[in-house]
Amino acid sequence: MSGLGAAITSQWGVIRYRWVAAKFVLSVLILLLAFGWLHDTLETAAQQAERLAESGGPAEQLGTTPALVAAGFGFAFLQLLLATLLALYKPGGRTRRGRRLLAAQRGTRSRETPVTVADVREVAHDVRALTLRPVEGERLPRWEPGAHIDVVLPSGRVRQYSLYGDPGAGGDTGDPDDAGAYRIAVLREEDGRGGSAEVHGLAAGARLAIRGPRNHFPLVDAPAHLFVAGGIGIVPFLPMLHRLDAAGADWRLVYRGRSLDRMAFTDALARQYGGRVTLLPSDTHARPDLPALLRDTPVGVAVYCCGPERLVEAVAEAMSVAGPHGTLRIERFAAVERPDGTADRPFEAELARSGRVVRVPAGRSLLSAIQDVDPTVDRSCEDGICGSCATRVLDGVPDHRDDILQADERERADVIYPCVSRSSSDRIVLDA
């Protein structure tokens, strides 16, 4: 009866997992065998035995009935044995129907946290800061400087925004009205895809959902830290500066923007940190001499850059010339351009949890191939920036093409971002 119980009363359901479906089928067969064929066979055998006893005839006159009864009980025993084994070992994974059901359930985003926009403030021209609070009053997860969240907007658009504030208090910045909240700042992009404009249209009381936080841009241990921010790229640095300053670390910030009125948080930065912060609005200051800036840094310095692609490229070039004694960590606003993929080599991906193997031809992403057999796989930007689709690699050699891993992480063989990355080996085995 455990097959019926697992199928009808448990969270697994009869059609969601192959092992439960198998137990259910075996349970039904046992019942049919007991109340159908075996019942009739036993009744016939009893009648024959009664007549035989009355006539005093030999036992051979019972014919094949005893053999049929023995076979029926043997078959039932094997079914019970298989059902017991299935209770101990759960093979297979989800059924096709189960995968579809789970995909439909994820339309409700149970792993998302509903939040309310508690406050909206203008912190610079075209830059708005939002305070987000959990709807149900639950405390939001702790986070570390450099972390970001996915914000699911009312339209269904999903955008990634860096967190700022004090991560030690779940977003607490020292203001009692802001304790236990997340804070983000969003630049309105006129030529964007609509996400920033939608955020700027939100008012206090709006309901959203968030995922995360995730952190691919953490602080690293180093004797000194140099931050180069461009525009809204200042946001992930705010909690980093707070953390380093509290620890008495050696750090410096160079902050570049179009004009002072478009550069968020400048007053607070100047007031809190004074000479450690250099503000360079482009309408009044020339481009910074990055090679000279890097030459003045100590050996082992950690350089962080977040901003437009031109700034990122300029810092990377300057590092190669003047800063080889340090390490560079980058966070981009957008994905770099990639080839169309027609020259890529095909490969196979084995999904270890289900045992399925998918072929990934040239010109098709690994993520889309996985989605054919598992539509529930996590994803968001699909540009190799957000990290939502991070998947553990069990065997094989990843060909990293994302914009998440830093230069010193490109040899990692334990993770892959399948939305853009591929396999250098003929087969890659994934924990999926």
XYZ file of C-alpha atoms in Angstrom:
432
model
C 0.000 0.000 0.000
C 3.011 2.309 0.287
C 2.891 2.912 -3.460
C -0.684 4.147 -3.195
C 0.205 6.264 -0.172
C 3.230 7.837 -1.858
C 1.242 8.541 -4.994
C -1.931 9.922 -3.439
C -0.949 11.591 -0.164
C 2.694 12.642 -0.515
C 4.329 15.662 -2.105
C 5.808 13.447 -4.836
C 2.537 12.612 -6.575
C 1.900 9.673 -8.869
C 2.856 11.429 -12.108
C 5.773 13.571 -10.997
C 8.521 11.033 -10.305
C 9.242 7.811 -12.136
C 9.966 5.801 -8.975
C 6.615 6.772 -7.424
C 4.817 5.973 -10.674
C 6.498 2.548 -10.731
C 5.468 1.844 -7.121
C 1.933 2.943 -7.923
C 1.731 0.616 -10.934
C 3.093 -2.305 -8.896
C 0.610 -1.605 -6.098
C -2.304 -1.548 -8.537
C -1.105 -4.779 -10.168
C -0.915 -6.511 -6.782
C -4.468 -5.424 -5.978
C -5.725 -6.551 -9.380
C -3.914 -9.854 -8.969
C -5.375 -10.379 -5.491
C -8.959 -9.386 -6.231
C -9.056 -10.576 -9.793
C -7.158 -13.549 -11.045
C -5.975 -15.053 -7.711
C -9.410 -14.664 -6.122
C -11.101 -16.524 -8.972
C -8.339 -19.129 -9.124
C -8.484 -19.821 -5.384
C -12.276 -20.045 -5.506
C -12.073 -22.538 -8.382
C -9.421 -24.554 -6.546
C -11.580 -24.676 -3.407
C -14.596 -25.897 -5.375
C -12.505 -28.570 -7.133
C -11.018 -29.715 -3.830
C -14.477 -29.939 -2.266
C -15.804 -32.071 -5.142
C -12.670 -34.208 -5.078
C -13.092 -34.831 -1.357
C -16.714 -35.852 -1.841
C -15.855 -38.242 -4.682
C -12.676 -39.577 -3.090
C -10.741 -39.114 -6.333
C -6.935 -38.730 -6.651
C -5.246 -35.268 -6.183
C -4.070 -35.310 -9.797
C -7.636 -34.459 -10.797
C -7.098 -30.899 -9.523
C -5.170 -30.302 -12.748
C -3.113 -27.112 -13.136
C -4.968 -25.038 -10.537
C -2.366 -25.469 -7.721
C 0.412 -24.506 -10.125
C -1.501 -21.378 -11.148
C -2.009 -20.411 -7.514
C 1.691 -20.903 -6.769
C 2.651 -18.839 -9.822
C 0.275 -16.069 -8.772
C 1.716 -15.888 -5.275
C 5.236 -15.950 -6.699
C 4.427 -13.089 -9.049
C 2.874 -11.100 -6.198
C 5.980 -11.711 -4.072
C 8.226 -10.373 -6.847
C 6.041 -7.279 -7.161
C 6.251 -6.658 -3.421
C 10.022 -7.132 -3.548
C 10.343 -4.579 -6.372
C 8.110 -2.122 -4.525
C 10.269 -2.517 -1.411
C 13.448 -1.912 -3.395
C 11.886 1.202 -4.912
C 11.153 2.460 -1.397
C 14.865 2.209 -0.575
C 16.308 3.328 -3.910
C 14.645 6.078 -5.903
C 15.842 5.826 -9.522
C 15.089 7.926 -12.541
C 14.014 11.387 -11.510
C 11.014 13.292 -12.761
C 8.630 12.139 -15.451
C 7.956 14.315 -18.481
C 4.608 15.307 -16.966
C 6.313 16.051 -13.676
C 8.831 18.354 -15.338
C 6.011 20.257 -17.017
C 4.134 20.557 -13.722
C 7.200 21.847 -11.916
C 7.822 24.352 -14.678
C 4.242 25.561 -14.337
C 4.573 25.790 -10.568
C 7.675 27.905 -10.959
C 5.513 30.451 -12.657
C 4.582 31.385 -9.078
C 8.303 31.797 -8.286
C 8.163 30.125 -4.884
C 11.882 30.773 -4.501
C 11.263 34.474 -4.890
C 10.769 36.785 -1.942
C 7.882 39.235 -2.225
C 8.870 42.760 -1.212
C 7.310 46.182 -0.987
C 8.912 49.412 -2.141
C 9.160 51.238 1.186
C 10.848 54.390 -0.062
C 11.939 56.042 -3.325
C 14.477 58.871 -3.386
C 16.212 60.831 -6.125
C 19.948 60.587 -5.367
C 21.235 62.134 -8.615
C 19.915 63.226 -11.980
C 18.133 60.156 -13.451
C 19.192 57.991 -10.485
C 16.643 56.721 -7.986
C 17.324 54.787 -4.796
C 14.736 52.260 -3.626
C 14.333 50.687 -0.208
C 12.780 47.197 -0.392
C 11.160 45.450 2.560
C 9.863 41.858 2.786
C 6.080 41.710 2.510
C 5.532 39.058 5.179
C 7.838 40.666 7.715
C 10.498 37.962 7.361
C 14.094 39.055 7.652
C 15.890 39.234 4.332
C 18.997 37.053 3.860
C 22.348 38.482 4.879
C 24.694 39.490 2.099
C 28.284 40.543 1.540
C 29.647 43.655 -0.190
C 29.528 43.247 -3.967
C 26.296 41.222 -3.937
C 23.359 41.822 -6.249
C 19.750 40.688 -6.449
C 17.347 39.885 -9.259
C 14.363 42.218 -9.185
C 11.188 40.858 -10.778
C 9.210 43.887 -11.929
C 5.405 44.062 -12.263
C 5.736 43.573 -16.033
C 7.630 40.319 -15.498
C 10.945 41.834 -16.562
C 13.882 40.657 -14.459
C 16.805 42.993 -13.835
C 19.917 42.718 -11.684
C 20.873 45.502 -9.271
C 23.728 45.780 -6.777
C 22.941 46.127 -3.091
C 24.251 48.904 -0.898
C 23.955 49.710 2.793
C 25.284 47.689 5.711
C 25.041 43.976 4.880
C 25.627 43.008 8.494
C 22.129 44.186 9.360
C 20.332 42.890 6.289
C 20.582 46.267 4.623
C 20.654 48.411 7.774
C 22.406 51.711 7.164
C 22.069 52.925 10.727
C 18.689 54.493 10.068
C 16.029 52.715 12.199
C 13.538 53.204 9.378
C 15.806 51.239 7.043
C 16.725 48.249 9.229
C 16.149 44.829 7.676
C 15.711 46.206 4.170
C 17.561 45.982 0.877
C 18.621 49.111 -0.958
C 19.303 49.511 -4.669
C 20.001 52.503 -6.899
C 18.911 52.529 -10.544
C 20.018 54.751 -13.411
C 17.322 55.501 -15.972
C 18.626 54.496 -19.402
C 16.816 56.167 -22.273
C 18.154 53.618 -24.760
C 17.623 50.633 -22.469
C 15.176 47.732 -22.755
C 12.573 49.271 -20.465
C 13.590 47.884 -17.088
C 15.109 51.056 -15.664
C 12.194 53.163 -16.913
C 9.786 50.790 -15.178
C 11.748 51.041 -11.933
C 11.648 54.836 -12.148
C 7.882 54.617 -12.472
C 7.515 52.758 -9.169
C 6.189 54.496 -6.078
C 6.207 53.608 -2.398
C 3.854 50.699 -1.793
C 4.548 48.931 -5.094
C 4.853 45.146 -4.851
C 7.838 43.363 -6.398
C 9.690 40.087 -5.990
C 13.403 39.501 -5.575
C 15.768 36.554 -5.941
C 19.140 36.151 -4.346
C 21.354 37.710 -3.236
C 24.320 36.392 -5.232
C 27.883 37.646 -5.148
C 30.364 37.337 -8.011
C 32.216 40.555 -7.142
C 33.406 40.150 -3.547
C 36.123 41.948 -1.655
C 39.411 40.046 -1.637
C 42.242 40.004 0.862
C 44.918 42.459 -0.231
C 47.345 44.949 1.342
C 45.602 47.799 -0.488
C 42.467 48.390 -2.544
C 41.865 50.758 -5.461
C 38.322 51.322 -6.736
C 37.557 52.827 -10.141
C 33.862 53.580 -10.581
C 32.022 54.912 -13.599
C 28.542 56.379 -13.151
C 26.100 54.017 -11.462
C 29.019 51.590 -11.060
C 29.604 53.285 -7.712
C 26.793 51.285 -6.072
C 28.572 47.944 -5.384
C 31.541 49.869 -3.985
C 29.546 51.654 -1.265
C 29.341 48.684 1.154
C 32.918 47.718 0.260
C 34.217 51.133 1.316
C 32.169 50.968 4.503
C 33.627 47.545 5.352
C 37.233 48.494 4.564
C 37.065 51.832 6.367
C 35.688 50.177 9.495
C 38.594 47.714 9.360
C 41.188 50.484 8.949
C 42.293 49.133 5.559
C 44.277 51.017 2.919
C 41.939 52.017 0.114
C 41.224 54.740 -2.438
C 38.309 55.532 -4.763
C 38.393 57.220 -8.174
C 34.851 58.097 -9.247
C 34.170 59.169 -12.825
C 30.862 60.429 -14.227
C 29.319 62.677 -16.863
C 28.724 65.570 -14.455
C 28.599 66.051 -10.713
C 24.800 66.252 -10.644
C 24.614 62.848 -12.383
C 27.006 61.153 -9.946
C 25.104 59.535 -7.086
C 26.187 59.680 -3.434
C 28.993 62.212 -3.996
C 28.098 64.339 -0.959
C 28.034 61.352 1.381
C 31.310 59.999 -0.006
C 33.124 63.323 0.372
C 31.706 63.855 3.862
C 32.534 60.364 5.140
C 35.879 59.682 3.509
C 37.383 63.028 2.514
C 40.700 62.772 0.681
C 40.402 59.047 -0.022
C 37.780 59.858 -2.656
C 38.626 61.536 -5.975
C 35.614 62.830 -7.924
C 36.242 63.320 -11.649
C 33.145 64.541 -13.523
C 34.007 64.521 -17.222
C 32.482 67.942 -17.906
C 35.072 69.611 -15.653
C 37.963 67.124 -15.413
C 40.175 65.402 -17.949
C 40.379 61.638 -18.115
C 42.368 60.204 -15.233
C 45.917 59.066 -15.920
C 45.244 55.440 -15.110
C 48.802 54.131 -15.689
C 50.191 56.772 -13.330
C 47.491 55.962 -10.808
C 48.344 52.273 -10.912
C 52.095 52.796 -10.668
C 51.571 54.466 -7.305
C 49.851 51.428 -5.826
C 51.683 48.933 -3.588
C 52.577 45.412 -4.631
C 49.609 43.079 -4.301
C 46.996 45.806 -4.668
C 43.471 44.699 -5.549
C 41.960 46.907 -8.256
C 38.175 46.892 -8.701
C 36.410 48.422 -11.681
C 32.688 48.763 -12.309
C 31.335 50.982 -15.038
C 30.823 51.359 -18.783
C 32.762 49.082 -21.115
C 35.105 51.869 -22.230
C 36.205 52.466 -18.653
C 36.619 48.748 -17.986
C 38.776 48.329 -21.091
C 40.875 51.375 -20.194
C 41.554 50.070 -16.686
C 42.370 46.585 -17.999
C 44.822 48.036 -20.525
C 46.447 50.228 -17.885
C 46.790 47.241 -15.567
C 48.657 45.274 -18.212
C 51.129 48.128 -18.622
C 51.471 49.711 -15.215
C 49.876 47.394 -12.699
C 51.087 43.827 -13.227
C 51.963 43.738 -9.529
C 48.245 43.739 -8.651
C 45.022 41.913 -9.503
C 42.036 43.296 -11.390
C 38.430 42.467 -10.570
C 35.697 43.635 -12.936
C 31.929 43.934 -12.925
C 30.305 44.930 -16.205
C 27.010 46.640 -16.957
C 26.455 44.578 -20.102
C 27.854 41.511 -21.827
C 30.732 41.878 -24.252
C 30.043 41.046 -27.878
C 30.540 37.409 -28.776
C 30.764 35.544 -32.105
C 27.510 34.074 -33.429
C 28.676 30.568 -32.521
C 28.514 28.986 -35.968
C 32.206 28.097 -35.715
C 31.764 26.315 -32.385
C 32.321 22.579 -32.130
C 29.404 20.365 -31.036
C 29.584 18.433 -27.782
C 27.458 16.332 -25.444
C 26.260 17.229 -21.962
C 25.307 14.525 -19.477
C 22.807 15.613 -16.830
C 23.856 13.508 -13.860
C 20.639 13.762 -11.854
C 18.466 12.271 -14.580
C 21.088 10.413 -16.598
C 19.928 12.172 -19.764
C 22.450 13.150 -22.435
C 21.820 16.137 -24.694
C 23.686 17.116 -27.828
C 24.697 20.749 -28.179
C 25.325 21.651 -31.829
C 27.221 24.691 -33.041
C 25.178 27.857 -32.815
C 23.011 26.636 -29.945
C 23.568 27.370 -26.268
C 24.102 24.670 -23.674
C 21.314 26.243 -21.611
C 18.723 25.887 -24.373
C 19.702 22.239 -24.881
C 19.274 21.567 -21.159
C 15.895 23.297 -21.203
C 14.632 20.733 -23.726
C 14.750 18.061 -21.022
C 14.558 20.243 -17.907
C 12.550 23.443 -18.430
C 12.967 24.325 -14.741
C 16.674 25.187 -14.963
C 17.433 28.564 -13.395
C 18.058 31.420 -15.780
C 17.605 35.174 -16.033
C 19.781 37.458 -18.173
C 21.039 34.665 -20.502
C 23.978 36.950 -21.335
C 26.556 35.538 -18.924
C 26.333 38.394 -16.422
C 23.878 37.619 -13.628
C 25.001 34.109 -12.631
C 21.469 32.694 -12.232
C 22.234 29.626 -14.339
C 25.447 28.637 -12.509
C 25.777 24.838 -12.715
C 28.268 22.550 -11.007
C 30.591 20.603 -13.323
C 31.299 16.994 -12.312
C 33.513 16.004 -15.241
C 34.815 17.576 -18.424
C 36.487 20.877 -19.285
C 34.336 24.030 -19.404
C 34.961 26.669 -22.060
C 34.219 29.796 -20.017
C 32.706 32.643 -22.053
C 30.827 34.477 -19.322
C 31.506 37.921 -17.881
C 31.290 36.689 -14.296
C 34.516 34.807 -13.639
C 37.557 36.999 -13.084
C 40.791 36.546 -15.028
C 42.307 34.388 -12.279
C 39.220 32.139 -12.235
C 39.120 31.198 -15.912
C 40.740 27.816 -15.280
C 38.022 26.706 -12.886
C 36.612 23.294 -13.793
C 33.912 23.094 -11.118
C 31.337 25.547 -12.480
C 29.847 26.659 -15.782
C 27.358 29.326 -16.873
C 25.531 27.424 -19.627
C 23.733 30.426 -21.108
C 26.957 31.417 -22.910
C 29.692 28.920 -22.004
C 30.387 25.620 -23.742
C 32.600 22.561 -23.324
C 36.172 22.143 -24.506
C 35.827 18.385 -24.081
C 33.627 16.114 -26.196
C 31.394 15.480 -23.181
C 30.761 17.447 -20.022
C 28.939 16.036 -16.992
C 26.777 18.487 -15.060
C 25.095 18.341 -11.683
C 21.725 18.999 -13.295
